[in-house]
Amino acid sequence: MKKKYIKIIVIIGVLIISAFALNTILGNERPIVPTVVNGVLDLRNYEFNGSKPVAMDGEWEFVPNKLLNSAEFNMQPSYLVPVPSLWTKYDLDGKKVPKYTSGTYRIRILVKDPTEVLGLKTTNIRMSNAIYLDGKLLDKSGIPAENSTYTPHNIPYVSYFSPGAKEIELIVHVANFDYASGGGILGSIYIGDQKSIGKLQGNSLAYDWVTIAAFSTMFIYFLGSYLHARIGVEQLFFSLFCFANVLNAVSHGEKVFLELFPSTSYAIFERFQSLSSIWIGLFILCFFAAALKPFANKGIVNFLYMLGILLTGSALLPVKMNSSLQIYYSLYIFIILVYIFYLQIISISKKTIGAYYLIFSTCTIFIYFTVGTLNVTTNYALNIIPPLFPFICLTMLSLYISHRFMDSFLKKEDLSKALLRVDKLKDEFLAKTSHEFRTPLHGIIAISQSMLEDRKSSLKVEEEEKMGLILGTAQRLSNLVNDILDFSKLKEGDLRVHIVPVDLFSITHVVVETFTYMIDKDVKVVNYIERGQFVMADEERLRQILYNLIDNAVKYTIRGQVEISCYELEENIVLEVSDTGIGIAPENVKLVFEPFRQYSNFSGGTGLGLSVTKELVHIQGGTISVDSVVNKGTTFSVTLPRATHLDEAKQHPFSLPIPFMIENKNRKKVIIADDDHVNLKVLIDTLMTEDYFIVAVDSGKAVIEQMRKHPDADLVILDIMMPEVSGYEVCQQLRKSYLPSELPILMLTAAVRPEDMIAAFQSGANDFLHKPFDTSELKTRIRNLLLMKESSENAVKMEVAFLQAQIKPHFIYNVLNSILSLSYLDLDKARTMITDFSNFMRGSFSFENTHSLVPLKKELTLIQSYVNIHRTRFPEQLKWEVQLEDSLHCLIPPLLLQPIVENAILHGLKMKEGQGTVSLTVKKENNLIVFQIMDNGIGMSEQLLQQIWNTEKEKGHGVGLQNIEKRLKYYENAFMHISSEENKGTIVEIVFPLLISEKEGR
């Protein structure tokens, strides 16, 4: 410990001794020069010869409070005063000169050669001055006056003149009505020949500009370094310390700031001077407090910070008030230097890296500050070459920062090696555990999803919310497991890609369709990519890239739009995914592709998706970039090689006529579609062994065309990825005319994500099979789907036959008797009734009723025939009303509405006195059609209504309604609801999916 303190003392001692030694050496080297004695400077025996000029220091004549010319000066009593000095230090017969006043200085100069060109150089005459040579104005700074109307301006200047005589008189007018410490000639006025004065001015300017350049360079360098890396806040404070020194250099010495900006008022310039002094102290404190943070006392540092901020504010006060605080500025800097020195002693004792650089720099600052303060506040001029000390300080502090960064770099290099080893172990652990997580996670998802979707479940609302939370968490974990596995494969280089020409429109369209079913908020995904764009990529991995980017865009967009577009760039295609979401902060843009990094906590996640996406793009020979504006949106751009030509031989290695057909009459008809002819050939060969009627096409558009030609198809097998129209779109189109039980659809895809399966099922698919598939599995699934269709058709036929059997014989007898009676009374009515009865019987027992769907028009015709028969028999009993959109053409199950209308007429109005009303309303609501049959009859009690749904009750009550409800269960979103009130009537509402019939029935 003692050795450390000895080193500190030695460093300080060496600096001080060196300074004083240099002062002595330089002082000894100076030649003996004349001084001003009794107001006279004798230069007759002094030869300039381009050497150093003479400082006109000594005893000047002085008249206070007045600005006099030569004649007036001779008439006034004058005093001999020391120059340079503040006039407030003068003792004029026991009186002090006021701070705010004016005064006249005079000196007589004796020269050897009156023809020699001489020059004068001022340094610091406060606050304005004018110099007269033999009564003529030589030069000035500001406009001195005997009151406060003067113009302050204190900058050094140089003037040249020819004496013209061996004795010359120099009068200096000085005025100060602003600066609190007083005015006067504070700095030496130099006289010399033209060469020596020019050299003196050049040296002063050179020193100022070198200082400005040195500190400016360090300011820009360390500020740029900090802004680039955003680490090491001491770099920022050091750059600000350098900036304060630049400000100090331009506002002191030769005051080059006023030379550069002469229109600046001196009041503003004086504030620059004050701020530069305060900021030097404040920022050097900030630097050392950050560099030696473990040793700094937070309370003391904060106190000094606040004090510096207060002093900064005081610099903006008027000049009189501000200048009166100059002593406090110096005291503030002195306190900071003492505290910094204390911190450095502690840091050295704790073996802090680079502490000796800091102690060395602090000593130079301290000596420089002390010398400067003494030169200003005392009558002693200490020439201890302080001009070198700022550069020594700058060098030491720069070396300290460099040393710190080099040490940090070496430590980080060692840590990086250790982290690489740990990272490898981590990847192995994650990969192994992720495989083990998959099975239990899928079990959790399946169980929780089944419980939520089970209508018979007795879960309470709170329990459903918790179950939904479990499902969401399990799904996020499942996605995380998939990302981790992909990430591990990418890091190990185990992920293989198969680069082929890929239809960008088709693959994008399929992914967009997937999100159409998944999004549960007000966000729309729009695909602006045109057909005919091909890139060289791996189809499955490109799909994964698109999925990740769109999923990311949707996740961070509350409402708005996600757009997918592309454009050609030289030999590449740039694919862009843009959103109108929350955007990414500029500081986070570079982090978005780093593993386990998130640019927002807005929507959870793990931060792996974009990292995996970046690697997938790179292994396919592409690049990815991001451009974002906060609160406006983000655009991810993926650049991939453009497929310049498509090799038809590779695309179609088999010469298949499209459409390709194998006609086996009276066999099940299967339509298959795949844009890859290799896959299409495999499907054809597989189905040929089963003796199916096969229609094979290679596009979604062709599937729709073939369905128009073969409306009786039994099964459709679709590949999701097809040009022009995707498998999702084809499925949606078919579901507008065919129910899942009527036309099973099997989808094929290479995608393995659960979201693709969900999208397929939501678009209307019956089953889903991953590529590559086993042909035995494909055959089994086809058989199962065809058996399901056949069973469904048989069930419908049986149910309709059962419903037809409900037509009671006595109804037929009553109608026939009514016809017979009318034939005697009104032959026209009898004929009309025969026609209606014939239509009713034909409609009820039509073979078309064994089909699963019939046009709505046929059902309405059947109902109208029945109503007409009843109105003919009981003309005063029934009022019939129908409300129907004329343009509404759709398909419904046969005998869906007629039994309900019959029930309303027979049971609803049977016991009602007077005329009753039965109405039928048909209306469209979104993708549903709603039927409402309403009567104003006797209604039903709640107890009787329950009996209708109870199959164990006595026959004759509600058998038709039970059959209708049972058939509705075969259709998605179809149901029946009955509401009734005694003595008021009954309302039966049936909701059925809107199935448009291009022809009036099939």
PDB file of N, CA and C in Angstrom, residues 528-604:
ATOM      1  N   TYR A 528     -50.673  -9.171 -53.266  1.00  0.00           N
ATOM      2  CA  TYR A 528     -50.587  -8.366 -54.479  1.00  0.00           C
ATOM      3  C   TYR A 528     -49.646  -8.980 -55.524  1.00  0.00           C
ATOM      4  N   ILE A 529     -49.172 -10.183 -55.286  1.00  0.00           N
ATOM      5  CA  ILE A 529     -48.256 -10.822 -56.231  1.00  0.00           C
ATOM      6  C   ILE A 529     -49.043 -11.314 -57.448  1.00  0.00           C
ATOM      7  N   GLU A 530     -48.549 -10.988 -58.617  1.00  0.00           N
ATOM      8  CA  GLU A 530     -49.219 -11.398 -59.853  1.00  0.00           C
ATOM      9  C   GLU A 530     -48.757 -12.793 -60.269  1.00  0.00           C
ATOM     10  N   ARG A 531     -49.544 -13.413 -61.121  1.00  0.00           N
ATOM     11  CA  ARG A 531     -49.213 -14.752 -61.604  1.00  0.00           C
ATOM     12  C   ARG A 531     -47.995 -14.684 -62.534  1.00  0.00           C
ATOM     13  N   GLY A 532     -47.298 -15.804 -62.606  1.00  0.00           N
ATOM     14  CA  GLY A 532     -46.167 -15.886 -63.519  1.00  0.00           C
ATOM     15  C   GLY A 532     -44.838 -15.475 -62.926  1.00  0.00           C
ATOM     16  N   GLN A 533     -44.761 -15.302 -61.600  1.00  0.00           N
ATOM     17  CA  GLN A 533     -43.502 -14.968 -60.941  1.00  0.00           C
ATOM     18  C   GLN A 533     -42.900 -16.244 -60.360  1.00  0.00           C
ATOM     19  N   PHE A 534     -41.668 -16.561 -60.773  1.00  0.00           N
ATOM     20  CA  PHE A 534     -41.009 -17.786 -60.313  1.00  0.00           C
ATOM     21  C   PHE A 534     -39.650 -17.448 -59.704  1.00  0.00           C
ATOM     22  N   VAL A 535     -39.331 -18.125 -58.595  1.00  0.00           N
ATOM     23  CA  VAL A 535     -38.028 -17.960 -57.944  1.00  0.00           C
ATOM     24  C   VAL A 535     -37.386 -19.329 -57.764  1.00  0.00           C
ATOM     25  N   MET A 536     -36.065 -19.306 -57.600  1.00  0.00           N
ATOM     26  CA  MET A 536     -35.339 -20.538 -57.303  1.00  0.00           C
ATOM     27  C   MET A 536     -35.292 -20.703 -55.788  1.00  0.00           C
ATOM     28  N   ALA A 537     -36.017 -21.697 -55.279  1.00  0.00           N
ATOM     29  CA  ALA A 537     -36.099 -21.875 -53.833  1.00  0.00           C
ATOM     30  C   ALA A 537     -36.589 -23.274 -53.516  1.00  0.00           C
ATOM     31  N   ASP A 538     -36.530 -23.613 -52.233  1.00  0.00           N
ATOM     32  CA  ASP A 538     -37.125 -24.841 -51.732  1.00  0.00           C
ATOM     33  C   ASP A 538     -38.572 -24.523 -51.384  1.00  0.00           C
ATOM     34  N   GLU A 539     -39.516 -25.225 -52.005  1.00  0.00           N
ATOM     35  CA  GLU A 539     -40.930 -24.887 -51.860  1.00  0.00           C
ATOM     36  C   GLU A 539     -41.388 -24.883 -50.409  1.00  0.00           C
ATOM     37  N   GLU A 540     -41.063 -25.930 -49.669  1.00  0.00           N
ATOM     38  CA  GLU A 540     -41.524 -26.037 -48.290  1.00  0.00           C
ATOM     39  C   GLU A 540     -40.875 -24.974 -47.416  1.00  0.00           C
ATOM     40  N   ARG A 541     -39.571 -24.722 -47.613  1.00  0.00           N
ATOM     41  CA  ARG A 541     -38.878 -23.731 -46.787  1.00  0.00           C
ATOM     42  C   ARG A 541     -39.318 -22.313 -47.141  1.00  0.00           C
ATOM     43  N   LEU A 542     -39.632 -22.067 -48.408  1.00  0.00           N
ATOM     44  CA  LEU A 542     -40.158 -20.757 -48.781  1.00  0.00           C
ATOM     45  C   LEU A 542     -41.520 -20.533 -48.145  1.00  0.00           C
ATOM     46  N   ARG A 543     -42.323 -21.591 -48.092  1.00  0.00           N
ATOM     47  CA  ARG A 543     -43.621 -21.500 -47.416  1.00  0.00           C
ATOM     48  C   ARG A 543     -43.417 -21.155 -45.934  1.00  0.00           C
ATOM     49  N   GLN A 544     -42.412 -21.788 -45.299  1.00  0.00           N
ATOM     50  CA  GLN A 544     -42.120 -21.526 -43.893  1.00  0.00           C
ATOM     51  C   GLN A 544     -41.666 -20.080 -43.688  1.00  0.00           C
ATOM     52  N   ILE A 545     -40.864 -19.569 -44.620  1.00  0.00           N
ATOM     53  CA  ILE A 545     -40.413 -18.175 -44.538  1.00  0.00           C
ATOM     54  C   ILE A 545     -41.606 -17.236 -44.601  1.00  0.00           C
ATOM     55  N   LEU A 546     -42.487 -17.461 -45.569  1.00  0.00           N
ATOM     56  CA  LEU A 546     -43.676 -16.620 -45.707  1.00  0.00           C
ATOM     57  C   LEU A 546     -44.561 -16.707 -44.473  1.00  0.00           C
ATOM     58  N   TYR A 547     -44.737 -17.917 -43.978  1.00  0.00           N
ATOM     59  CA  TYR A 547     -45.585 -18.105 -42.801  1.00  0.00           C
ATOM     60  C   TYR A 547     -45.029 -17.305 -41.620  1.00  0.00           C
ATOM     61  N   ASN A 548     -43.724 -17.409 -41.377  1.00  0.00           N
ATOM     62  CA  ASN A 548     -43.116 -16.707 -40.243  1.00  0.00           C
ATOM     63  C   ASN A 548     -43.243 -15.200 -40.385  1.00  0.00           C
ATOM     64  N   LEU A 549     -43.009 -14.668 -41.590  1.00  0.00           N
ATOM     65  CA  LEU A 549     -43.066 -13.222 -41.793  1.00  0.00           C
ATOM     66  C   LEU A 549     -44.490 -12.696 -41.661  1.00  0.00           C
ATOM     67  N   ILE A 550     -45.456 -13.410 -42.244  1.00  0.00           N
ATOM     68  CA  ILE A 550     -46.848 -12.957 -42.145  1.00  0.00           C
ATOM     69  C   ILE A 550     -47.347 -13.107 -40.715  1.00  0.00           C
ATOM     70  N   ASP A 551     -46.989 -14.206 -40.057  1.00  0.00           N
ATOM     71  CA  ASP A 551     -47.383 -14.408 -38.665  1.00  0.00           C
ATOM     72  C   ASP A 551     -46.821 -13.301 -37.788  1.00  0.00           C
ATOM     73  N   ASN A 552     -45.585 -12.907 -38.038  1.00  0.00           N
ATOM     74  CA  ASN A 552     -44.962 -11.824 -37.281  1.00  0.00           C
ATOM     75  C   ASN A 552     -45.687 -10.506 -37.531  1.00  0.00           C
ATOM     76  N   ALA A 553     -46.050 -10.248 -38.794  1.00  0.00           N
ATOM     77  CA  ALA A 553     -46.754  -9.012 -39.142  1.00  0.00           C
ATOM     78  C   ALA A 553     -48.130  -8.959 -38.487  1.00  0.00           C
ATOM     79  N   VAL A 554     -48.859 -10.068 -38.533  1.00  0.00           N
ATOM     80  CA  VAL A 554     -50.194 -10.118 -37.923  1.00  0.00           C
ATOM     81  C   VAL A 554     -50.097  -9.948 -36.410  1.00  0.00           C
ATOM     82  N   LYS A 555     -49.087 -10.559 -35.819  1.00  0.00           N
ATOM     83  CA  LYS A 555     -48.919 -10.522 -34.366  1.00  0.00           C
ATOM     84  C   LYS A 555     -48.762  -9.093 -33.854  1.00  0.00           C
ATOM     85  N   TYR A 556     -48.020  -8.262 -34.596  1.00  0.00           N
ATOM     86  CA  TYR A 556     -47.720  -6.913 -34.133  1.00  0.00           C
ATOM     87  C   TYR A 556     -48.583  -5.854 -34.811  1.00  0.00           C
ATOM     88  N   THR A 557     -49.717  -6.266 -35.381  1.00  0.00           N
ATOM     89  CA  THR A 557     -50.661  -5.328 -35.974  1.00  0.00           C
ATOM     90  C   THR A 557     -52.001  -5.478 -35.268  1.00  0.00           C
ATOM     91  N   ILE A 558     -52.433  -4.435 -34.598  1.00  0.00           N
ATOM     92  CA  ILE A 558     -53.699  -4.486 -33.861  1.00  0.00           C
ATOM     93  C   ILE A 558     -54.869  -4.495 -34.840  1.00  0.00           C
ATOM     94  N   ARG A 559     -54.835  -3.568 -35.759  1.00  0.00           N
ATOM     95  CA  ARG A 559     -55.831  -3.537 -36.836  1.00  0.00           C
ATOM     96  C   ARG A 559     -55.171  -2.900 -38.050  1.00  0.00           C
ATOM     97  N   GLY A 560     -55.639  -3.288 -39.212  1.00  0.00           N
ATOM     98  CA  GLY A 560     -55.033  -2.746 -40.421  1.00  0.00           C
ATOM     99  C   GLY A 560     -54.852  -3.808 -41.478  1.00  0.00           C
ATOM    100  N   GLN A 561     -53.725  -3.766 -42.163  1.00  0.00           N
ATOM    101  CA  GLN A 561     -53.543  -4.613 -43.331  1.00  0.00           C
ATOM    102  C   GLN A 561     -52.108  -5.116 -43.407  1.00  0.00           C
ATOM    103  N   VAL A 562     -51.970  -6.369 -43.822  1.00  0.00           N
ATOM    104  CA  VAL A 562     -50.663  -6.956 -44.119  1.00  0.00           C
ATOM    105  C   VAL A 562     -50.628  -7.222 -45.618  1.00  0.00           C
ATOM    106  N   GLU A 563     -49.630  -6.667 -46.300  1.00  0.00           N
ATOM    107  CA  GLU A 563     -49.560  -6.768 -47.755  1.00  0.00           C
ATOM    108  C   GLU A 563     -48.342  -7.578 -48.174  1.00  0.00           C
ATOM    109  N   ILE A 564     -48.552  -8.457 -49.167  1.00  0.00           N
ATOM    110  CA  ILE A 564     -47.454  -9.236 -49.740  1.00  0.00           C
ATOM    111  C   ILE A 564     -47.329  -8.829 -51.200  1.00  0.00           C
ATOM    112  N   SER A 565     -46.133  -8.399 -51.588  1.00  0.00           N
ATOM    113  CA  SER A 565     -45.896  -7.955 -52.961  1.00  0.00           C
ATOM    114  C   SER A 565     -44.495  -8.359 -53.381  1.00  0.00           C
ATOM    115  N   CYS A 566     -44.179  -8.155 -54.660  1.00  0.00           N
ATOM    116  CA  CYS A 566     -42.835  -8.470 -55.143  1.00  0.00           C
ATOM    117  C   CYS A 566     -42.512  -7.619 -56.354  1.00  0.00           C
ATOM    118  N   TYR A 567     -41.226  -7.502 -56.639  1.00  0.00           N
ATOM    119  CA  TYR A 567     -40.774  -6.807 -57.844  1.00  0.00           C
ATOM    120  C   TYR A 567     -39.427  -7.381 -58.260  1.00  0.00           C
ATOM    121  N   GLU A 568     -39.097  -7.209 -59.542  1.00  0.00           N
ATOM    122  CA  GLU A 568     -37.842  -7.734 -60.069  1.00  0.00           C
ATOM    123  C   GLU A 568     -36.716  -6.738 -59.827  1.00  0.00           C
ATOM    124  N   LEU A 569     -35.554  -7.245 -59.455  1.00  0.00           N
ATOM    125  CA  LEU A 569     -34.365  -6.434 -59.240  1.00  0.00           C
ATOM    126  C   LEU A 569     -33.183  -7.168 -59.861  1.00  0.00           C
ATOM    127  N   GLU A 570     -32.816  -6.723 -61.078  1.00  0.00           N
ATOM    128  CA  GLU A 570     -31.749  -7.376 -61.835  1.00  0.00           C
ATOM    129  C   GLU A 570     -32.098  -8.859 -62.028  1.00  0.00           C
ATOM    130  N   GLU A 571     -31.263  -9.762 -61.523  1.00  0.00           N
ATOM    131  CA  GLU A 571     -31.502 -11.197 -61.699  1.00  0.00           C
ATOM    132  C   GLU A 571     -32.235 -11.808 -60.510  1.00  0.00           C
ATOM    133  N   ASN A 572     -32.817 -10.959 -59.669  1.00  0.00           N
ATOM    134  CA  ASN A 572     -33.482 -11.436 -58.453  1.00  0.00           C
ATOM    135  C   ASN A 572     -34.926 -10.973 -58.424  1.00  0.00           C
ATOM    136  N   ILE A 573     -35.668 -11.556 -57.512  1.00  0.00           N
ATOM    137  CA  ILE A 573     -37.014 -11.089 -57.190  1.00  0.00           C
ATOM    138  C   ILE A 573     -37.037 -10.743 -55.708  1.00  0.00           C
ATOM    139  N   VAL A 574     -37.531  -9.547 -55.403  1.00  0.00           N
ATOM    140  CA  VAL A 574     -37.625  -9.089 -54.019  1.00  0.00           C
ATOM    141  C   VAL A 574     -39.059  -9.286 -53.546  1.00  0.00           C
ATOM    142  N   LEU A 575     -39.221 -10.103 -52.539  1.00  0.00           N
ATOM    143  CA  LEU A 575     -40.530 -10.388 -51.941  1.00  0.00           C
ATOM    144  C   LEU A 575     -40.674  -9.541 -50.687  1.00  0.00           C
ATOM    145  N   GLU A 576     -41.745  -8.741 -50.608  1.00  0.00           N
ATOM    146  CA  GLU A 576     -41.942  -7.835 -49.479  1.00  0.00           C
ATOM    147  C   GLU A 576     -43.204  -8.201 -48.703  1.00  0.00           C
ATOM    148  N   VAL A 577     -43.074  -8.206 -47.376  1.00  0.00           N
ATOM    149  CA  VAL A 577     -44.210  -8.397 -46.472  1.00  0.00           C
ATOM    150  C   VAL A 577     -44.303  -7.145 -45.617  1.00  0.00           C
ATOM    151  N   SER A 578     -45.346  -6.352 -45.837  1.00  0.00           N
ATOM    152  CA  SER A 578     -45.500  -5.067 -45.153  1.00  0.00           C
ATOM    153  C   SER A 578     -46.721  -5.101 -44.254  1.00  0.00           C
ATOM    154  N   ASP A 579     -46.623  -4.389 -43.125  1.00  0.00           N
ATOM    155  CA  ASP A 579     -47.767  -4.294 -42.218  1.00  0.00           C
ATOM    156  C   ASP A 579     -47.938  -2.856 -41.768  1.00  0.00           C
ATOM    157  N   THR A 580     -49.066  -2.594 -41.136  1.00  0.00           N
ATOM    158  CA  THR A 580     -49.366  -1.263 -40.594  1.00  0.00           C
ATOM    159  C   THR A 580     -49.383  -1.321 -39.080  1.00  0.00           C
ATOM    160  N   GLY A 581     -48.471  -2.101 -38.519  1.00  0.00           N
ATOM    161  CA  GLY A 581     -48.463  -2.348 -37.079  1.00  0.00           C
ATOM    162  C   GLY A 581     -47.680  -1.328 -36.286  1.00  0.00           C
ATOM    163  N   ILE A 582     -47.154  -1.776 -35.141  1.00  0.00           N
ATOM    164  CA  ILE A 582     -46.525  -0.866 -34.174  1.00  0.00           C
ATOM    165  C   ILE A 582     -45.131  -0.453 -34.595  1.00  0.00           C
ATOM    166  N   GLY A 583     -44.537  -1.146 -35.559  1.00  0.00           N
ATOM    167  CA  GLY A 583     -43.204  -0.787 -36.008  1.00  0.00           C
ATOM    168  C   GLY A 583     -42.116  -1.232 -35.043  1.00  0.00           C
ATOM    169  N   ILE A 584     -40.875  -0.938 -35.437  1.00  0.00           N
ATOM    170  CA  ILE A 584     -39.711  -1.323 -34.642  1.00  0.00           C
ATOM    171  C   ILE A 584     -38.891  -0.078 -34.361  1.00  0.00           C
ATOM    172  N   ALA A 585     -38.497   0.100 -33.100  1.00  0.00           N
ATOM    173  CA  ALA A 585     -37.640   1.227 -32.741  1.00  0.00           C
ATOM    174  C   ALA A 585     -36.299   1.114 -33.468  1.00  0.00           C
ATOM    175  N   PRO A 586     -35.701   2.247 -33.877  1.00  0.00           N
ATOM    176  CA  PRO A 586     -34.431   2.196 -34.630  1.00  0.00           C
ATOM    177  C   PRO A 586     -33.347   1.396 -33.935  1.00  0.00           C
ATOM    178  N   GLU A 587     -33.303   1.491 -32.586  1.00  0.00           N
ATOM    179  CA  GLU A 587     -32.241   0.772 -31.880  1.00  0.00           C
ATOM    180  C   GLU A 587     -32.462  -0.738 -31.873  1.00  0.00           C
ATOM    181  N   ASN A 588     -33.680  -1.181 -32.226  1.00  0.00           N
ATOM    182  CA  ASN A 588     -33.974  -2.621 -32.210  1.00  0.00           C
ATOM    183  C   ASN A 588     -33.955  -3.261 -33.591  1.00  0.00           C
ATOM    184  N   VAL A 589     -33.795  -2.443 -34.639  1.00  0.00           N
ATOM    185  CA  VAL A 589     -33.868  -2.989 -36.001  1.00  0.00           C
ATOM    186  C   VAL A 589     -32.806  -4.049 -36.228  1.00  0.00           C
ATOM    187  N   LYS A 590     -31.591  -3.803 -35.741  1.00  0.00           N
ATOM    188  CA  LYS A 590     -30.500  -4.751 -35.968  1.00  0.00           C
ATOM    189  C   LYS A 590     -30.620  -5.997 -35.105  1.00  0.00           C
ATOM    190  N   LEU A 591     -31.534  -5.972 -34.138  1.00  0.00           N
ATOM    191  CA  LEU A 591     -31.653  -7.105 -33.215  1.00  0.00           C
ATOM    192  C   LEU A 591     -32.745  -8.087 -33.616  1.00  0.00           C
ATOM    193  N   VAL A 592     -33.587  -7.721 -34.592  1.00  0.00           N
ATOM    194  CA  VAL A 592     -34.780  -8.535 -34.858  1.00  0.00           C
ATOM    195  C   VAL A 592     -34.451  -9.937 -35.348  1.00  0.00           C
ATOM    196  N   PHE A 593     -33.296 -10.106 -35.995  1.00  0.00           N
ATOM    197  CA  PHE A 593     -32.952 -11.424 -36.532  1.00  0.00           C
ATOM    198  C   PHE A 593     -32.070 -12.232 -35.580  1.00  0.00           C
ATOM    199  N   GLU A 594     -31.800 -11.677 -34.392  1.00  0.00           N
ATOM    200  CA  GLU A 594     -30.980 -12.418 -33.445  1.00  0.00           C
ATOM    201  C   GLU A 594     -31.849 -13.411 -32.675  1.00  0.00           C
ATOM    202  N   PRO A 595     -31.317 -14.593 -32.381  1.00  0.00           N
ATOM    203  CA  PRO A 595     -32.105 -15.599 -31.653  1.00  0.00           C
ATOM    204  C   PRO A 595     -32.538 -15.095 -30.282  1.00  0.00           C
ATOM    205  N   PHE A 596     -33.766 -15.427 -29.918  1.00  0.00           N
ATOM    206  CA  PHE A 596     -34.330 -15.123 -28.605  1.00  0.00           C
ATOM    207  C   PHE A 596     -34.363 -13.619 -28.326  1.00  0.00           C
ATOM    208  N   ARG A 597     -34.425 -12.816 -29.395  1.00  0.00           N
ATOM    209  CA  ARG A 597     -34.565 -11.377 -29.246  1.00  0.00           C
ATOM    210  C   ARG A 597     -35.939 -10.975 -29.735  1.00  0.00           C
ATOM    211  N   GLN A 598     -36.596 -10.066 -28.978  1.00  0.00           N
ATOM    212  CA  GLN A 598     -37.887  -9.541 -29.386  1.00  0.00           C
ATOM    213  C   GLN A 598     -37.793  -8.029 -29.425  1.00  0.00           C
ATOM    214  N   TYR A 599     -38.404  -7.419 -30.462  1.00  0.00           N
ATOM    215  CA  TYR A 599     -38.359  -5.966 -30.536  1.00  0.00           C
ATOM    216  C   TYR A 599     -39.545  -5.328 -29.828  1.00  0.00           C
ATOM    217  N   SER A 600     -40.435  -6.142 -29.235  1.00  0.00           N
ATOM    218  CA  SER A 600     -41.544  -5.606 -28.460  1.00  0.00           C
ATOM    219  C   SER A 600     -42.121  -6.711 -27.601  1.00  0.00           C
ATOM    220  N   ASN A 601     -42.636  -6.332 -26.436  1.00  0.00           N
ATOM    221  CA  ASN A 601     -43.321  -7.303 -25.576  1.00  0.00           C
ATOM    222  C   ASN A 601     -44.815  -7.303 -25.843  1.00  0.00           C
ATOM    223  N   PHE A 602     -45.177  -6.710 -26.990  1.00  0.00           N
ATOM    224  CA  PHE A 602     -46.594  -6.510 -27.286  1.00  0.00           C
ATOM    225  C   PHE A 602     -47.372  -7.804 -27.394  1.00  0.00           C
ATOM    226  N   SER A 603     -46.748  -8.842 -27.952  1.00  0.00           N
ATOM    227  CA  SER A 603     -47.524 -10.052 -28.244  1.00  0.00           C
ATOM    228  C   SER A 603     -46.806 -11.341 -27.888  1.00  0.00           C
ATOM    229  N   GLY A 604     -45.952 -11.285 -26.900  1.00  0.00           N
ATOM    230  CA  GLY A 604     -45.302 -12.506 -26.436  1.00  0.00           C
ATOM    231  C   GLY A 604     -44.381 -13.103 -27.469  1.00  0.00           C
TER     232      GLY A 604
END
